[in-house]
Tab-separated table of C-alpha atoms in Angstrom:
chain	number	residue	atom	x	y	z
A	287	ASN	CA	0.000	0.000	0.000
A	288	ALA	CA	1.608	3.194	-1.141
A	289	GLY	CA	1.230	5.989	1.343
A	290	VAL	CA	0.843	9.662	0.572
A	291	MET	CA	3.538	10.585	-1.923
A	292	GLN	CA	4.988	14.048	-2.076
A	293	ASN	CA	7.532	15.337	-4.531
A	294	PRO	CA	9.998	16.720	-4.667
A	295	ARG	CA	11.334	15.997	-1.170
A	296	HIS	CA	13.588	19.036	-1.390
A	297	LEU	CA	13.116	22.094	-3.559
A	298	VAL	CA	15.408	25.096	-3.847
A	299	ARG	CA	14.200	28.284	-5.456
A	300	ARG	CA	15.512	31.813	-5.790
A	301	ARG	CA	13.424	34.750	-4.671
A	302	GLY	CA	10.828	35.625	-7.293
A	303	GLN	CA	10.619	32.155	-8.829
A	304	GLU	CA	7.650	29.810	-8.666
A	305	ALA	CA	7.455	26.669	-6.556
A	306	ARG	CA	5.205	23.733	-7.393
A	307	LEU	CA	4.675	21.032	-4.802
A	308	ARG	CA	2.911	17.806	-5.695
A	309	CYS	CA	0.929	15.399	-3.590
A	310	SER	CA	-0.549	12.047	-4.588
A	311	PRO	CA	-2.997	10.863	-1.927
A	312	MET	CA	-3.323	7.293	-0.763
A	313	LYS	CA	-5.235	5.036	-3.106
A	314	GLY	CA	-8.951	5.500	-2.601
A	315	HIS	CA	-8.579	8.827	-0.793
A	316	SER	CA	-10.384	11.770	-2.314
A	317	HIS	CA	-9.681	14.389	0.370
A	318	VAL	CA	-6.392	16.256	0.520
A	319	TYR	CA	-5.031	18.714	3.089
A	320	TRP	CA	-1.954	20.921	2.941
A	321	TYR	CA	-0.054	22.077	6.020
A	322	ARG	CA	3.029	24.239	6.478
A	323	GLN	CA	5.632	23.809	9.197
A	324	LEU	CA	8.155	26.504	10.015
A	325	PRO	CA	11.342	25.451	11.853
A	326	GLU	CA	10.744	24.451	15.478
A	327	GLU	CA	6.987	25.007	15.167
A	328	GLY	CA	3.908	22.826	14.835
A	329	LEU	CA	2.100	22.335	11.561
A	330	LYS	CA	-0.331	25.027	10.404
A	331	PHE	CA	-3.334	24.154	8.261
A	332	MET	CA	-3.435	25.813	4.844
A	333	VAL	CA	-6.124	24.298	2.628
A	334	TYR	CA	-8.514	21.363	2.300
A	335	LEU	CA	-9.549	20.070	-1.114
A	336	GLN	CA	-11.711	17.396	-2.592
A	337	LYS	CA	-11.524	16.422	-6.235
A	338	GLU	CA	-11.923	19.633	-8.290
A	339	ASN	CA	-13.156	21.602	-5.259
A	340	ILE	CA	-11.585	23.771	-2.586
A	341	ILE	CA	-13.492	23.133	0.616
A	342	ASP	CA	-11.593	25.266	3.133
A	343	GLU	CA	-8.760	27.639	2.318
A	344	SER	CA	-8.896	29.608	5.538
A	345	GLY	CA	-5.212	28.995	6.271
A	346	MET	CA	-3.915	29.929	2.856
A	347	PRO	CA	-2.218	33.319	2.389
A	348	LYS	CA	-4.396	35.482	0.168
A	349	GLU	CA	-1.663	36.307	-2.306
A	350	ARG	CA	0.827	34.182	-4.250
A	351	PHE	CA	-0.490	30.826	-2.965
A	352	SER	CA	-2.925	28.575	-4.782
A	353	ALA	CA	-3.916	24.922	-4.627
A	354	GLU	CA	-5.742	22.533	-6.882
A	355	PHE	CA	-6.783	18.897	-6.893
A	356	PRO	CA	-7.839	18.026	-10.437
A	357	LYS	CA	-10.021	15.117	-11.437
A	358	GLU	CA	-6.940	13.309	-12.692
A	359	GLY	CA	-3.468	13.621	-11.250
A	360	PRO	CA	-1.940	14.847	-8.024
A	361	SER	CA	-2.843	17.828	-5.914
A	362	ILE	CA	-0.612	20.828	-6.559
A	363	LEU	CA	0.343	23.592	-4.147
A	364	ARG	CA	1.698	26.513	-6.113
A	365	ILE	CA	3.638	29.440	-4.683
A	366	GLN	CA	4.331	32.312	-7.024
A	367	GLN	CA	7.117	34.880	-6.608
A	368	VAL	CA	8.586	33.101	-3.615
A	369	VAL	CA	10.141	35.053	-0.757
A	370	ARG	CA	12.534	33.960	1.989
A	371	GLY	CA	9.666	33.633	4.447
A	372	ASP	CA	8.181	30.830	2.335
A	373	SER	CA	11.047	28.552	3.392
A	374	ALA	CA	9.373	25.757	5.309
A	375	ALA	CA	8.336	22.124	5.177
A	376	TYR	CA	5.047	21.607	3.369
A	377	PHE	CA	3.068	18.510	4.262
A	378	CYS	CA	0.183	16.929	2.467
A	379	ALA	CA	-2.322	14.594	4.110
A	380	SER	CA	-5.217	12.574	2.750
A	381	SER	CA	-8.284	10.846	4.104
A	382	PRO	CA	-10.771	8.494	2.481
A	383	ARG	CA	-14.001	10.456	2.854
A	384	THR	CA	-15.411	13.452	4.608
A	385	ALA	CA	-13.105	13.841	7.533
A	386	GLY	CA	-15.026	13.894	10.712
A	387	SER	CA	-13.716	13.378	14.138
A	388	ASN	CA	-13.100	9.695	13.543
A	389	GLN	CA	-11.077	9.851	10.378
A	390	PRO	CA	-7.316	10.030	10.827
A	391	GLN	CA	-5.334	11.914	8.249
A	392	HIS	CA	-2.431	10.151	6.577
A	393	PHE	CA	0.592	12.352	5.955
A	394	GLY	CA	3.364	12.342	3.407
A	395	ASP	CA	6.961	13.042	4.352
A	396	GLY	CA	6.781	16.592	3.091
A	397	THR	CA	8.570	18.894	0.693
A	398	ARG	CA	11.294	21.033	2.214
A	399	LEU	CA	11.322	24.333	0.374
A	400	SER	CA	14.394	26.529	0.638
A	401	ILE	CA	14.468	30.025	-0.803
A	402	LEU	CA	17.857	31.512	-1.637
B	132	ASP	CA	-10.696	26.050	18.377
B	133	ALA	CA	-10.289	24.356	21.712
B	134	LYS	CA	-6.748	24.532	23.034
B	135	THR	CA	-4.513	21.850	24.472
B	136	THR	CA	-1.554	22.214	26.820
B	137	GLN	CA	1.353	19.788	26.816
B	138	PRO	CA	4.790	19.798	28.443
B	139	ASN	CA	7.510	20.925	26.070
B	140	SER	CA	9.655	17.873	26.606
B	141	MET	CA	9.873	14.557	28.433
B	142	GLU	CA	12.498	11.878	28.818
B	143	SER	CA	12.323	8.139	29.199
B	144	ASN	CA	14.581	5.139	29.259
B	145	GLU	CA	14.178	2.365	26.774
B	146	GLU	CA	11.638	-0.347	27.676
B	147	GLU	CA	10.054	1.805	30.390
B	148	PRO	CA	6.438	3.017	30.189
B	149	VAL	CA	5.865	6.632	29.174
B	150	HIS	CA	2.879	8.740	30.171
B	151	LEU	CA	2.414	11.848	28.044
B	152	PRO	CA	-0.121	14.263	29.561
B	153	CYS	CA	-2.429	16.704	27.808
B	154	ASN	CA	-4.738	19.282	29.373
B	155	HIS	CA	-7.805	20.446	27.488
B	156	SER	CA	-9.974	22.212	30.042
B	157	THR	CA	-12.123	23.949	27.386
B	158	ILE	CA	-13.040	20.735	25.578
B	159	SER	CA	-16.615	20.606	24.324
B	160	GLY	CA	-18.934	17.623	24.301
B	161	THR	CA	-18.368	16.917	20.616
B	162	ASP	CA	-14.584	17.185	20.620
B	163	TYR	CA	-12.595	14.035	20.010
B	164	ILE	CA	-9.077	13.755	21.409
B	165	HIS	CA	-6.533	12.781	18.769
B	166	TRP	CA	-2.820	12.052	19.115
B	167	TYR	CA	-0.280	12.254	16.334
B	168	ARG	CA	3.474	11.974	16.489
B	169	GLN	CA	6.179	13.293	14.213
B	170	LEU	CA	9.510	11.543	13.907
B	171	PRO	CA	12.498	13.577	12.731
B	172	SER	CA	12.333	14.513	9.041
B	173	GLN	CA	8.973	12.780	8.591
B	174	GLY	CA	5.347	13.772	8.382
B	175	PRO	CA	3.006	13.340	11.342
B	176	GLU	CA	1.718	9.852	12.034
B	177	TYR	CA	-1.684	9.081	13.538
B	178	VAL	CA	-1.389	7.332	16.899
B	179	ILE	CA	-4.802	7.042	18.516
B	180	HIS	CA	-8.038	8.907	19.245
B	181	GLY	CA	-10.970	8.724	21.637
B	182	LEU	CA	-14.063	10.514	22.884
B	183	THR	CA	-14.883	9.400	26.435
B	184	SER	CA	-13.713	5.860	27.030
B	185	ASN	CA	-10.128	4.704	27.283
B	186	VAL	CA	-8.779	3.302	24.035
B	187	ASN	CA	-6.087	0.780	23.172
B	188	ASN	CA	-4.413	-0.046	19.889
B	189	ARG	CA	-1.189	-1.655	18.782
B	190	MET	CA	0.757	1.573	19.176
B	191	ALA	CA	-0.468	3.018	22.460
B	192	SER	CA	-3.243	3.492	24.988
B	193	LEU	CA	-5.269	6.621	25.604
B	194	ALA	CA	-6.581	7.305	29.085
B	195	ILE	CA	-9.267	10.012	29.245
B	196	ALA	CA	-10.215	11.662	32.524
B	197	GLU	CA	-13.809	11.302	33.621
B	198	ASP	CA	-14.445	15.048	33.183
B	199	ARG	CA	-12.581	14.912	29.837
B	200	LYS	CA	-10.478	17.926	30.749
B	201	SER	CA	-7.281	15.954	30.460
B	202	SER	CA	-5.933	12.826	28.838
B	203	THR	CA	-2.770	10.756	28.851
B	204	LEU	CA	-1.096	8.918	26.015
B	205	ILE	CA	0.603	5.790	27.301
B	206	LEU	CA	3.436	4.042	25.536
B	207	HIS	CA	3.760	0.762	27.404
B	208	ARG	CA	7.419	0.073	26.576
B	209	ALA	CA	9.336	2.912	24.996
B	210	THR	CA	11.778	2.115	22.237
B	211	LEU	CA	14.360	4.345	20.604
B	212	ARG	CA	12.007	4.564	17.635
B	213	ASP	CA	9.406	6.267	19.808
B	214	ALA	CA	11.557	9.399	20.085
B	215	ALA	CA	9.377	12.015	18.412
B	216	VAL	CA	7.218	15.069	18.980
B	217	TYR	CA	3.786	14.016	20.223
B	218	TYR	CA	0.803	16.235	19.456
B	219	CYS	CA	-2.490	16.170	21.350
B	220	ILE	CA	-5.268	17.628	19.164
B	221	LEU	CA	-8.968	18.281	19.711
B	222	ARG	CA	-11.242	17.776	16.730
B	223	ASP	CA	-14.960	18.418	16.561
B	224	GLY	CA	-17.340	17.006	14.017
B	225	ASN	CA	-17.629	20.317	12.191
B	226	THR	CA	-14.047	20.743	11.125
B	227	ASP	CA	-11.732	18.749	8.955
B	228	LYS	CA	-8.470	20.498	9.700
B	229	LEU	CA	-6.060	19.523	12.441
B	230	ILE	CA	-4.900	22.289	14.777
B	231	PHE	CA	-1.379	21.437	15.925
B	232	GLY	CA	0.192	22.960	19.023
B	233	THR	CA	3.883	22.707	19.787
B	234	GLY	CA	3.607	19.189	21.209
B	235	THR	CA	5.841	17.261	23.601
B	236	ARG	CA	9.299	16.257	22.450
B	237	LEU	CA	9.991	12.783	23.831
B	238	GLN	CA	13.571	11.658	24.202
B	239	VAL	CA	14.279	7.967	24.778
B	240	PHE	CA	17.617	6.887	26.185
B	241	PRO	CA	19.140	3.435	25.769
């Protein structure tokens, strides 16, 4: 059973470039969540998506950040015009159906984004 | 979002039991108590969850106080692989996101 797959594991970008982070959920999972973790901090929720729909983007910065989960293919977190403060680990999680209190989320091992 | 309070760090020796406490005095009746852990350089891993009754699984046990204002994650025999940051999280039925605090960093010594 393949778990949640994220790629790349490490990504280096210069200020002003674009960063694209990919997440393939576990087989059979149609709900995807993105979290960001700054050094020495806990994870912070960014966005929750189902196939072709954004359900909750309350944690997503209003500018430069976008996320999608198309009908086919992985979920993509896109950061435009990156700045040094975007350096962080970005984690994706998936769950099999509407996540209520009983549904654990399964996490990938993250993408570590470094901005030069 | 209901808040949880955990000690910043704890230590244990290998093969000893570990009791990781969590206070959640503002918990509501619909909040479930979830525990995740994060090993170095990895994503969080689900450990266990419960509502009112104590829970056991292959990884750990969860003891929930009768008033539900606190809970304890119990690792029955710590191994070096259990060294991680442990997060206690409250989730209600109306939200899908996990609200992580700073967790408890558990060190395990051989």
